[in-house]
């Protein structure tokens, strides 16, 4: 007689039927309870989701501008600094982003040959989103077109309205009330490479420098809330 047949005979004896049936019943009961708990959790989650209000988050925007005009010599690199602590941030507002426009004196005019200009926002201790994909920290141009740079300061801020689920106004506003962002000095490197007309040499030194204007726009925001219209829950039981 095989070992499998022996085990089957032992399980099917009169003395073992009741314990075996009891074990099967207990297993089935535990399975039913587990499924019931899972369904109950889904109901609870769906009810919580459907009962949690959604909030429209909009932003009131104010801008403040800074400017400097620098005259660079050919092949010169110069660093310019803007102290953001000098910005007059209104009460309840936070610095959200910084935009930089670098313009040469040739931009917008008629030029036979545009000079090559480069600009970089230098990463330092300024509290901002340096590694955010939205931050554009470097640019270069030799076609008399302004260079536009961007630094996202506040996490995820883009000035666009958004919707968030939260049990109350405090939780809905919490992501937009952090402090400590935009503290420090904005550092920008400028570089000039003078291009002589048609590539010829400039023996009398008529074109050896360039006037470069750096405009900085600091965007500040204050978040506002309004209840969104409720929609029917996606999960029902």
PDB file of C-alpha atoms in Angstrom:
ATOM      1  CA  UNK A   1       0.000   0.000   0.000  1.00  0.00           C
ATOM      2  CA  UNK A   2       1.361   3.418  -1.011  1.00  0.00           C
ATOM      3  CA  UNK A   3       2.013   6.187   1.497  1.00  0.00           C
ATOM      4  CA  UNK A   4      -0.610   8.404  -0.190  1.00  0.00           C
ATOM      5  CA  UNK A   5      -3.263   5.686   0.128  1.00  0.00           C
ATOM      6  CA  UNK A   6      -2.354   5.153   3.791  1.00  0.00           C
ATOM      7  CA  UNK A   7      -2.816   8.888   4.552  1.00  0.00           C
ATOM      8  CA  UNK A   8      -6.168   8.921   2.729  1.00  0.00           C
ATOM      9  CA  UNK A   9      -7.369   5.906   4.741  1.00  0.00           C
ATOM     10  CA  UNK A  10      -6.335   7.556   7.998  1.00  0.00           C
ATOM     11  CA  UNK A  11      -8.227  10.751   7.122  1.00  0.00           C
ATOM     12  CA  UNK A  12     -11.354   8.878   6.147  1.00  0.00           C
ATOM     13  CA  UNK A  13     -11.646   6.677   9.232  1.00  0.00           C
ATOM     14  CA  UNK A  14     -14.636   7.238  11.450  1.00  0.00           C
ATOM     15  CA  UNK A  15     -12.473   8.660  14.180  1.00  0.00           C
ATOM     16  CA  UNK A  16     -10.826  11.261  11.892  1.00  0.00           C
ATOM     17  CA  UNK A  17     -13.840  12.447   9.876  1.00  0.00           C
ATOM     18  CA  UNK A  18     -15.125  14.898  12.496  1.00  0.00           C
ATOM     19  CA  UNK A  19     -11.738  16.624  13.138  1.00  0.00           C
ATOM     20  CA  UNK A  20     -11.043  16.766   9.396  1.00  0.00           C
ATOM     21  CA  UNK A  21     -14.470  18.235   8.643  1.00  0.00           C
ATOM     22  CA  UNK A  22     -13.958  20.720  11.457  1.00  0.00           C
ATOM     23  CA  UNK A  23     -10.613  21.795   9.994  1.00  0.00           C
ATOM     24  CA  UNK A  24     -12.173  22.272   6.561  1.00  0.00           C
ATOM     25  CA  UNK A  25     -15.015  24.295   8.071  1.00  0.00           C
ATOM     26  CA  UNK A  26     -12.626  26.504  10.039  1.00  0.00           C
ATOM     27  CA  UNK A  27     -10.523  27.159   6.924  1.00  0.00           C
ATOM     28  CA  UNK A  28     -13.612  28.096   4.932  1.00  0.00           C
ATOM     29  CA  UNK A  29     -14.787  30.394   7.734  1.00  0.00           C
ATOM     30  CA  UNK A  30     -11.420  32.162   7.895  1.00  0.00           C
ATOM     31  CA  UNK A  31     -11.464  32.625   4.127  1.00  0.00           C
ATOM     32  CA  UNK A  32     -14.951  34.158   4.237  1.00  0.00           C
ATOM     33  CA  UNK A  33     -13.898  36.492   7.059  1.00  0.00           C
ATOM     34  CA  UNK A  34     -10.781  37.588   5.131  1.00  0.00           C
ATOM     35  CA  UNK A  35     -12.810  38.376   2.017  1.00  0.00           C
ATOM     36  CA  UNK A  36     -15.362  40.207   4.143  1.00  0.00           C
ATOM     37  CA  UNK A  37     -12.661  42.355   5.753  1.00  0.00           C
ATOM     38  CA  UNK A  38     -11.214  43.187   2.334  1.00  0.00           C
ATOM     39  CA  UNK A  39     -14.581  44.246   0.955  1.00  0.00           C
ATOM     40  CA  UNK A  40     -15.221  46.262   4.099  1.00  0.00           C
ATOM     41  CA  UNK A  41     -11.894  48.061   3.676  1.00  0.00           C
ATOM     42  CA  UNK A  42     -12.797  48.907   0.082  1.00  0.00           C
ATOM     43  CA  UNK A  43     -16.145  50.283   1.236  1.00  0.00           C
ATOM     44  CA  UNK A  44     -14.451  52.362   3.917  1.00  0.00           C
ATOM     45  CA  UNK A  45     -11.913  53.722   1.425  1.00  0.00           C
ATOM     46  CA  UNK A  46     -14.596  54.553  -1.109  1.00  0.00           C
ATOM     47  CA  UNK A  47     -16.747  56.229   1.547  1.00  0.00           C
ATOM     48  CA  UNK A  48     -13.795  58.261   2.840  1.00  0.00           C
ATOM     49  CA  UNK A  49     -12.864  59.319  -0.693  1.00  0.00           C
ATOM     50  CA  UNK A  50     -16.414  60.288  -1.580  1.00  0.00           C
ATOM     51  CA  UNK A  51     -16.853  62.208   1.684  1.00  0.00           C
ATOM     52  CA  UNK A  52     -13.520  64.073   1.489  1.00  0.00           C
ATOM     53  CA  UNK A  53     -14.155  67.470  -0.106  1.00  0.00           C
ATOM     54  CA  UNK A  54     -12.143  68.718  -3.051  1.00  0.00           C
ATOM     55  CA  UNK A  55     -10.757  72.236  -3.055  1.00  0.00           C
ATOM     56  CA  UNK A  56      -9.873  74.528  -5.928  1.00  0.00           C
ATOM     57  CA  UNK A  57      -6.532  76.192  -5.210  1.00  0.00           C
ATOM     58  CA  UNK A  58      -5.884  79.477  -7.016  1.00  0.00           C
ATOM     59  CA  UNK A  59      -3.000  81.902  -6.653  1.00  0.00           C
ATOM     60  CA  UNK A  60      -2.969  85.650  -6.271  1.00  0.00           C
ATOM     61  CA  UNK A  61       0.213  86.858  -7.973  1.00  0.00           C
ATOM     62  CA  UNK A  62       2.417  89.896  -7.394  1.00  0.00           C
ATOM     63  CA  UNK A  63       5.707  90.639  -9.161  1.00  0.00           C
ATOM     64  CA  UNK A  64       8.695  92.728  -8.230  1.00  0.00           C
ATOM     65  CA  UNK A  65      11.480  93.673 -10.641  1.00  0.00           C
ATOM     66  CA  UNK A  66      15.207  94.221 -10.214  1.00  0.00           C
ATOM     67  CA  UNK A  67      17.668  95.397 -12.853  1.00  0.00           C
ATOM     68  CA  UNK A  68      21.343  95.969 -13.437  1.00  0.00           C
ATOM     69  CA  UNK A  69      23.244  97.173 -16.513  1.00  0.00           C
ATOM     70  CA  UNK A  70      26.792  95.869 -16.945  1.00  0.00           C
ATOM     71  CA  UNK A  71      29.419  96.753 -19.566  1.00  0.00           C
ATOM     72  CA  UNK A  72      31.550  93.709 -20.332  1.00  0.00           C
ATOM     73  CA  UNK A  73      34.795  93.584 -22.266  1.00  0.00           C
ATOM     74  CA  UNK A  74      35.515  90.993 -24.916  1.00  0.00           C
ATOM     75  CA  UNK A  75      36.124  87.515 -23.384  1.00  0.00           C
ATOM     76  CA  UNK A  76      35.121  88.763 -19.938  1.00  0.00           C
ATOM     77  CA  UNK A  77      33.087  86.759 -17.426  1.00  0.00           C
ATOM     78  CA  UNK A  78      31.360  88.754 -14.689  1.00  0.00           C
ATOM     79  CA  UNK A  79      29.256  87.704 -11.721  1.00  0.00           C
ATOM     80  CA  UNK A  80      26.297  89.857 -10.635  1.00  0.00           C
ATOM     81  CA  UNK A  81      24.365  89.406  -7.414  1.00  0.00           C
ATOM     82  CA  UNK A  82      20.780  90.177  -6.389  1.00  0.00           C
ATOM     83  CA  UNK A  83      19.929  90.043  -2.680  1.00  0.00           C
ATOM     84  CA  UNK A  84      16.413  88.618  -2.481  1.00  0.00           C
ATOM     85  CA  UNK A  85      16.063  89.817   1.107  1.00  0.00           C
ATOM     86  CA  UNK A  86      15.671  93.292  -0.385  1.00  0.00           C
ATOM     87  CA  UNK A  87      12.426  92.183  -2.006  1.00  0.00           C
ATOM     88  CA  UNK A  88       9.349  93.616  -0.300  1.00  0.00           C
ATOM     89  CA  UNK A  89       7.259  90.456   0.087  1.00  0.00           C
ATOM     90  CA  UNK A  90       3.649  91.344   1.043  1.00  0.00           C
ATOM     91  CA  UNK A  91       2.083  89.766   4.103  1.00  0.00           C
ATOM     92  CA  UNK A  92       0.925  86.160   3.540  1.00  0.00           C
ATOM     93  CA  UNK A  93       2.808  86.016   0.216  1.00  0.00           C
ATOM     94  CA  UNK A  94       5.688  83.674  -0.628  1.00  0.00           C
ATOM     95  CA  UNK A  95       8.329  83.806  -3.362  1.00  0.00           C
ATOM     96  CA  UNK A  96       7.355  81.239  -5.981  1.00  0.00           C
ATOM     97  CA  UNK A  97       9.823  81.698  -8.828  1.00  0.00           C
ATOM     98  CA  UNK A  98      12.474  83.940 -10.357  1.00  0.00           C
ATOM     99  CA  UNK A  99      12.732  84.829 -14.048  1.00  0.00           C
ATOM    100  CA  UNK A 100      15.837  86.387 -15.581  1.00  0.00           C
ATOM    101  CA  UNK A 101      16.077  88.117 -18.965  1.00  0.00           C
ATOM    102  CA  UNK A 102      19.530  88.996 -20.313  1.00  0.00           C
ATOM    103  CA  UNK A 103      19.589  91.538 -23.132  1.00  0.00           C
ATOM    104  CA  UNK A 104      22.505  93.038 -25.068  1.00  0.00           C
ATOM    105  CA  UNK A 105      22.500  96.565 -26.481  1.00  0.00           C
ATOM    106  CA  UNK A 106      22.292  95.016 -29.946  1.00  0.00           C
ATOM    107  CA  UNK A 107      19.002  93.234 -29.197  1.00  0.00           C
ATOM    108  CA  UNK A 108      16.115  94.816 -31.014  1.00  0.00           C
ATOM    109  CA  UNK A 109      18.415  96.906 -33.195  1.00  0.00           C
ATOM    110  CA  UNK A 110      20.132  96.467 -36.540  1.00  0.00           C
ATOM    111  CA  UNK A 111      23.496  94.765 -36.306  1.00  0.00           C
ATOM    112  CA  UNK A 112      25.752  93.306 -38.977  1.00  0.00           C
ATOM    113  CA  UNK A 113      27.180  90.827 -36.497  1.00  0.00           C
ATOM    114  CA  UNK A 114      25.707  89.933 -33.101  1.00  0.00           C
ATOM    115  CA  UNK A 115      28.003  89.305 -30.177  1.00  0.00           C
ATOM    116  CA  UNK A 116      27.890  85.985 -28.362  1.00  0.00           C
ATOM    117  CA  UNK A 117      26.456  86.282 -24.844  1.00  0.00           C
ATOM    118  CA  UNK A 118      26.012  83.571 -22.211  1.00  0.00           C
ATOM    119  CA  UNK A 119      24.201  83.659 -18.890  1.00  0.00           C
ATOM    120  CA  UNK A 120      24.011  81.195 -16.011  1.00  0.00           C
ATOM    121  CA  UNK A 121      22.121  81.186 -12.718  1.00  0.00           C
ATOM    122  CA  UNK A 122      24.751  79.841 -10.328  1.00  0.00           C
ATOM    123  CA  UNK A 123      23.603  77.268  -7.781  1.00  0.00           C
ATOM    124  CA  UNK A 124      24.415  78.407  -4.251  1.00  0.00           C
ATOM    125  CA  UNK A 125      22.769  78.541  -0.815  1.00  0.00           C
ATOM    126  CA  UNK A 126      19.649  80.274  -2.134  1.00  0.00           C
ATOM    127  CA  UNK A 127      16.748  78.051  -1.039  1.00  0.00           C
ATOM    128  CA  UNK A 128      15.107  76.985  -4.281  1.00  0.00           C
ATOM    129  CA  UNK A 129      14.303  73.983  -6.491  1.00  0.00           C
ATOM    130  CA  UNK A 130      17.694  73.734  -8.171  1.00  0.00           C
ATOM    131  CA  UNK A 131      17.151  70.254  -9.600  1.00  0.00           C
ATOM    132  CA  UNK A 132      13.559  70.800 -10.700  1.00  0.00           C
ATOM    133  CA  UNK A 133      13.059  70.124 -14.448  1.00  0.00           C
ATOM    134  CA  UNK A 134      11.176  73.430 -14.671  1.00  0.00           C
ATOM    135  CA  UNK A 135      14.313  75.361 -13.695  1.00  0.00           C
ATOM    136  CA  UNK A 136      16.233  76.600 -16.736  1.00  0.00           C
ATOM    137  CA  UNK A 137      19.557  77.826 -15.404  1.00  0.00           C
ATOM    138  CA  UNK A 138      21.735  78.365 -18.502  1.00  0.00           C
ATOM    139  CA  UNK A 139      21.411  80.065 -21.862  1.00  0.00           C
ATOM    140  CA  UNK A 140      23.483  81.396 -24.735  1.00  0.00           C
ATOM    141  CA  UNK A 141      22.758  83.512 -27.795  1.00  0.00           C
ATOM    142  CA  UNK A 142      24.624  85.033 -30.756  1.00  0.00           C
ATOM    143  CA  UNK A 143      21.607  86.178 -32.780  1.00  0.00           C
ATOM    144  CA  UNK A 144      20.653  89.349 -30.867  1.00  0.00           C
ATOM    145  CA  UNK A 145      17.785  87.601 -29.059  1.00  0.00           C
ATOM    146  CA  UNK A 146      17.285  87.990 -25.262  1.00  0.00           C
ATOM    147  CA  UNK A 147      18.223  85.039 -23.055  1.00  0.00           C
ATOM    148  CA  UNK A 148      15.443  83.847 -20.717  1.00  0.00           C
ATOM    149  CA  UNK A 149      16.283  81.873 -17.566  1.00  0.00           C
ATOM    150  CA  UNK A 150      13.961  80.501 -14.875  1.00  0.00           C
ATOM    151  CA  UNK A 151      14.400  79.257 -11.318  1.00  0.00           C
ATOM    152  CA  UNK A 152      11.517  77.555  -9.524  1.00  0.00           C
ATOM    153  CA  UNK A 153      11.774  78.586  -5.881  1.00  0.00           C
ATOM    154  CA  UNK A 154       8.703  77.116  -4.145  1.00  0.00           C
ATOM    155  CA  UNK A 155       8.086  73.356  -4.588  1.00  0.00           C
ATOM    156  CA  UNK A 156       5.675  72.578  -7.459  1.00  0.00           C
ATOM    157  CA  UNK A 157       4.673  76.213  -7.941  1.00  0.00           C
ATOM    158  CA  UNK A 158       3.855  77.117 -11.539  1.00  0.00           C
ATOM    159  CA  UNK A 159       1.164  79.751 -10.977  1.00  0.00           C
ATOM    160  CA  UNK A 160      -1.565  77.509 -12.374  1.00  0.00           C
ATOM    161  CA  UNK A 161      -4.737  76.651 -10.452  1.00  0.00           C
ATOM    162  CA  UNK A 162      -5.003  73.112  -9.104  1.00  0.00           C
ATOM    163  CA  UNK A 163      -7.416  70.815  -7.222  1.00  0.00           C
ATOM    164  CA  UNK A 164      -6.660  68.968  -4.005  1.00  0.00           C
ATOM    165  CA  UNK A 165      -8.588  66.585  -1.729  1.00  0.00           C
ATOM    166  CA  UNK A 166      -8.431  67.465   1.959  1.00  0.00           C
ATOM    167  CA  UNK A 167     -10.699  67.121   4.976  1.00  0.00           C
ATOM    168  CA  UNK A 168     -10.494  70.827   5.797  1.00  0.00           C
ATOM    169  CA  UNK A 169      -9.095  74.171   4.672  1.00  0.00           C
ATOM    170  CA  UNK A 170      -6.001  73.880   6.852  1.00  0.00           C
ATOM    171  CA  UNK A 171      -4.909  70.640   5.202  1.00  0.00           C
ATOM    172  CA  UNK A 172      -5.733  71.985   1.744  1.00  0.00           C
ATOM    173  CA  UNK A 173      -3.582  75.082   2.255  1.00  0.00           C
ATOM    174  CA  UNK A 174      -0.741  73.334   4.072  1.00  0.00           C
ATOM    175  CA  UNK A 175       1.284  72.488   0.902  1.00  0.00           C
ATOM    176  CA  UNK A 176       1.339  76.207   0.013  1.00  0.00           C
ATOM    177  CA  UNK A 177       2.277  77.744   3.351  1.00  0.00           C
ATOM    178  CA  UNK A 178       5.826  76.462   3.826  1.00  0.00           C
ATOM    179  CA  UNK A 179       8.400  79.005   4.939  1.00  0.00           C
ATOM    180  CA  UNK A 180      12.096  79.364   4.204  1.00  0.00           C
ATOM    181  CA  UNK A 181      12.008  79.366   0.394  1.00  0.00           C
ATOM    182  CA  UNK A 182      13.629  82.186  -1.576  1.00  0.00           C
ATOM    183  CA  UNK A 183      16.109  83.062   1.146  1.00  0.00           C
ATOM    184  CA  UNK A 184      19.571  84.003  -0.102  1.00  0.00           C
ATOM    185  CA  UNK A 185      21.395  85.690  -2.967  1.00  0.00           C
ATOM    186  CA  UNK A 186      20.631  85.199  -6.655  1.00  0.00           C
ATOM    187  CA  UNK A 187      23.968  84.799  -8.432  1.00  0.00           C
ATOM    188  CA  UNK A 188      24.251  85.190 -12.229  1.00  0.00           C
ATOM    189  CA  UNK A 189      27.340  84.793 -14.408  1.00  0.00           C
ATOM    190  CA  UNK A 190      27.568  86.811 -17.620  1.00  0.00           C
ATOM    191  CA  UNK A 191      30.030  86.049 -20.409  1.00  0.00           C
ATOM    192  CA  UNK A 192      30.772  88.060 -23.561  1.00  0.00           C
ATOM    193  CA  UNK A 193      32.508  87.076 -26.781  1.00  0.00           C
ATOM    194  CA  UNK A 194      32.610  90.004 -29.195  1.00  0.00           C
ATOM    195  CA  UNK A 195      32.053  89.012 -32.828  1.00  0.00           C
ATOM    196  CA  UNK A 196      33.450  91.481 -35.366  1.00  0.00           C
ATOM    197  CA  UNK A 197      31.442  92.151 -38.543  1.00  0.00           C
ATOM    198  CA  UNK A 198      31.743  89.361 -41.088  1.00  0.00           C
ATOM    199  CA  UNK A 199      34.446  87.775 -38.961  1.00  0.00           C
ATOM    200  CA  UNK A 200      37.127  90.344 -39.909  1.00  0.00           C
ATOM    201  CA  UNK A 201      39.558  91.695 -37.361  1.00  0.00           C
ATOM    202  CA  UNK A 202      38.880  95.020 -35.661  1.00  0.00           C
ATOM    203  CA  UNK A 203      42.263  96.768 -35.889  1.00  0.00           C
ATOM    204  CA  UNK A 204      41.101 100.085 -34.409  1.00  0.00           C
ATOM    205  CA  UNK A 205      39.162  98.557 -31.529  1.00  0.00           C
ATOM    206  CA  UNK A 206      35.728  99.894 -32.351  1.00  0.00           C
ATOM    207  CA  UNK A 207      33.914  96.842 -30.965  1.00  0.00           C
ATOM    208  CA  UNK A 208      35.583  95.569 -27.812  1.00  0.00           C
ATOM    209  CA  UNK A 209      32.779  95.682 -25.270  1.00  0.00           C
ATOM    210  CA  UNK A 210      29.026  95.270 -24.884  1.00  0.00           C
ATOM    211  CA  UNK A 211      26.385  96.744 -22.596  1.00  0.00           C
ATOM    212  CA  UNK A 212      24.298  93.945 -21.088  1.00  0.00           C
ATOM    213  CA  UNK A 213      21.056  94.465 -19.178  1.00  0.00           C
ATOM    214  CA  UNK A 214      19.898  91.894 -16.630  1.00  0.00           C
ATOM    215  CA  UNK A 215      16.216  92.060 -15.652  1.00  0.00           C
ATOM    216  CA  UNK A 216      15.056  89.921 -12.727  1.00  0.00           C
ATOM    217  CA  UNK A 217      11.358  89.327 -12.063  1.00  0.00           C
ATOM    218  CA  UNK A 218      10.470  87.823  -8.694  1.00  0.00           C
ATOM    219  CA  UNK A 219       7.020  86.194  -8.670  1.00  0.00           C
ATOM    220  CA  UNK A 220       5.239  86.039  -5.294  1.00  0.00           C
ATOM    221  CA  UNK A 221       1.992  84.237  -4.572  1.00  0.00           C
ATOM    222  CA  UNK A 222      -0.750  83.755  -2.017  1.00  0.00           C
ATOM    223  CA  UNK A 223      -2.967  80.659  -2.231  1.00  0.00           C
ATOM    224  CA  UNK A 224      -6.770  80.931  -2.026  1.00  0.00           C
ATOM    225  CA  UNK A 225      -9.364  78.151  -1.644  1.00  0.00           C
ATOM    226  CA  UNK A 226     -12.873  77.431  -2.829  1.00  0.00           C
ATOM    227  CA  UNK A 227     -14.894  74.211  -2.613  1.00  0.00           C
ATOM    228  CA  UNK A 228     -15.020  72.271  -5.856  1.00  0.00           C
ATOM    229  CA  UNK A 229     -18.260  70.825  -7.173  1.00  0.00           C
ATOM    230  CA  UNK A 230     -18.789  67.300  -5.875  1.00  0.00           C
ATOM    231  CA  UNK A 231     -18.970  64.431  -8.338  1.00  0.00           C
ATOM    232  CA  UNK A 232     -20.399  60.955  -7.849  1.00  0.00           C
ATOM    233  CA  UNK A 233     -17.993  58.389  -6.309  1.00  0.00           C
ATOM    234  CA  UNK A 234     -16.254  56.095  -8.768  1.00  0.00           C
ATOM    235  CA  UNK A 235     -16.418  53.028  -6.489  1.00  0.00           C
ATOM    236  CA  UNK A 236     -19.775  51.674  -5.232  1.00  0.00           C
ATOM    237  CA  UNK A 237     -20.755  48.465  -3.475  1.00  0.00           C
TER     238      UNK A 237
END
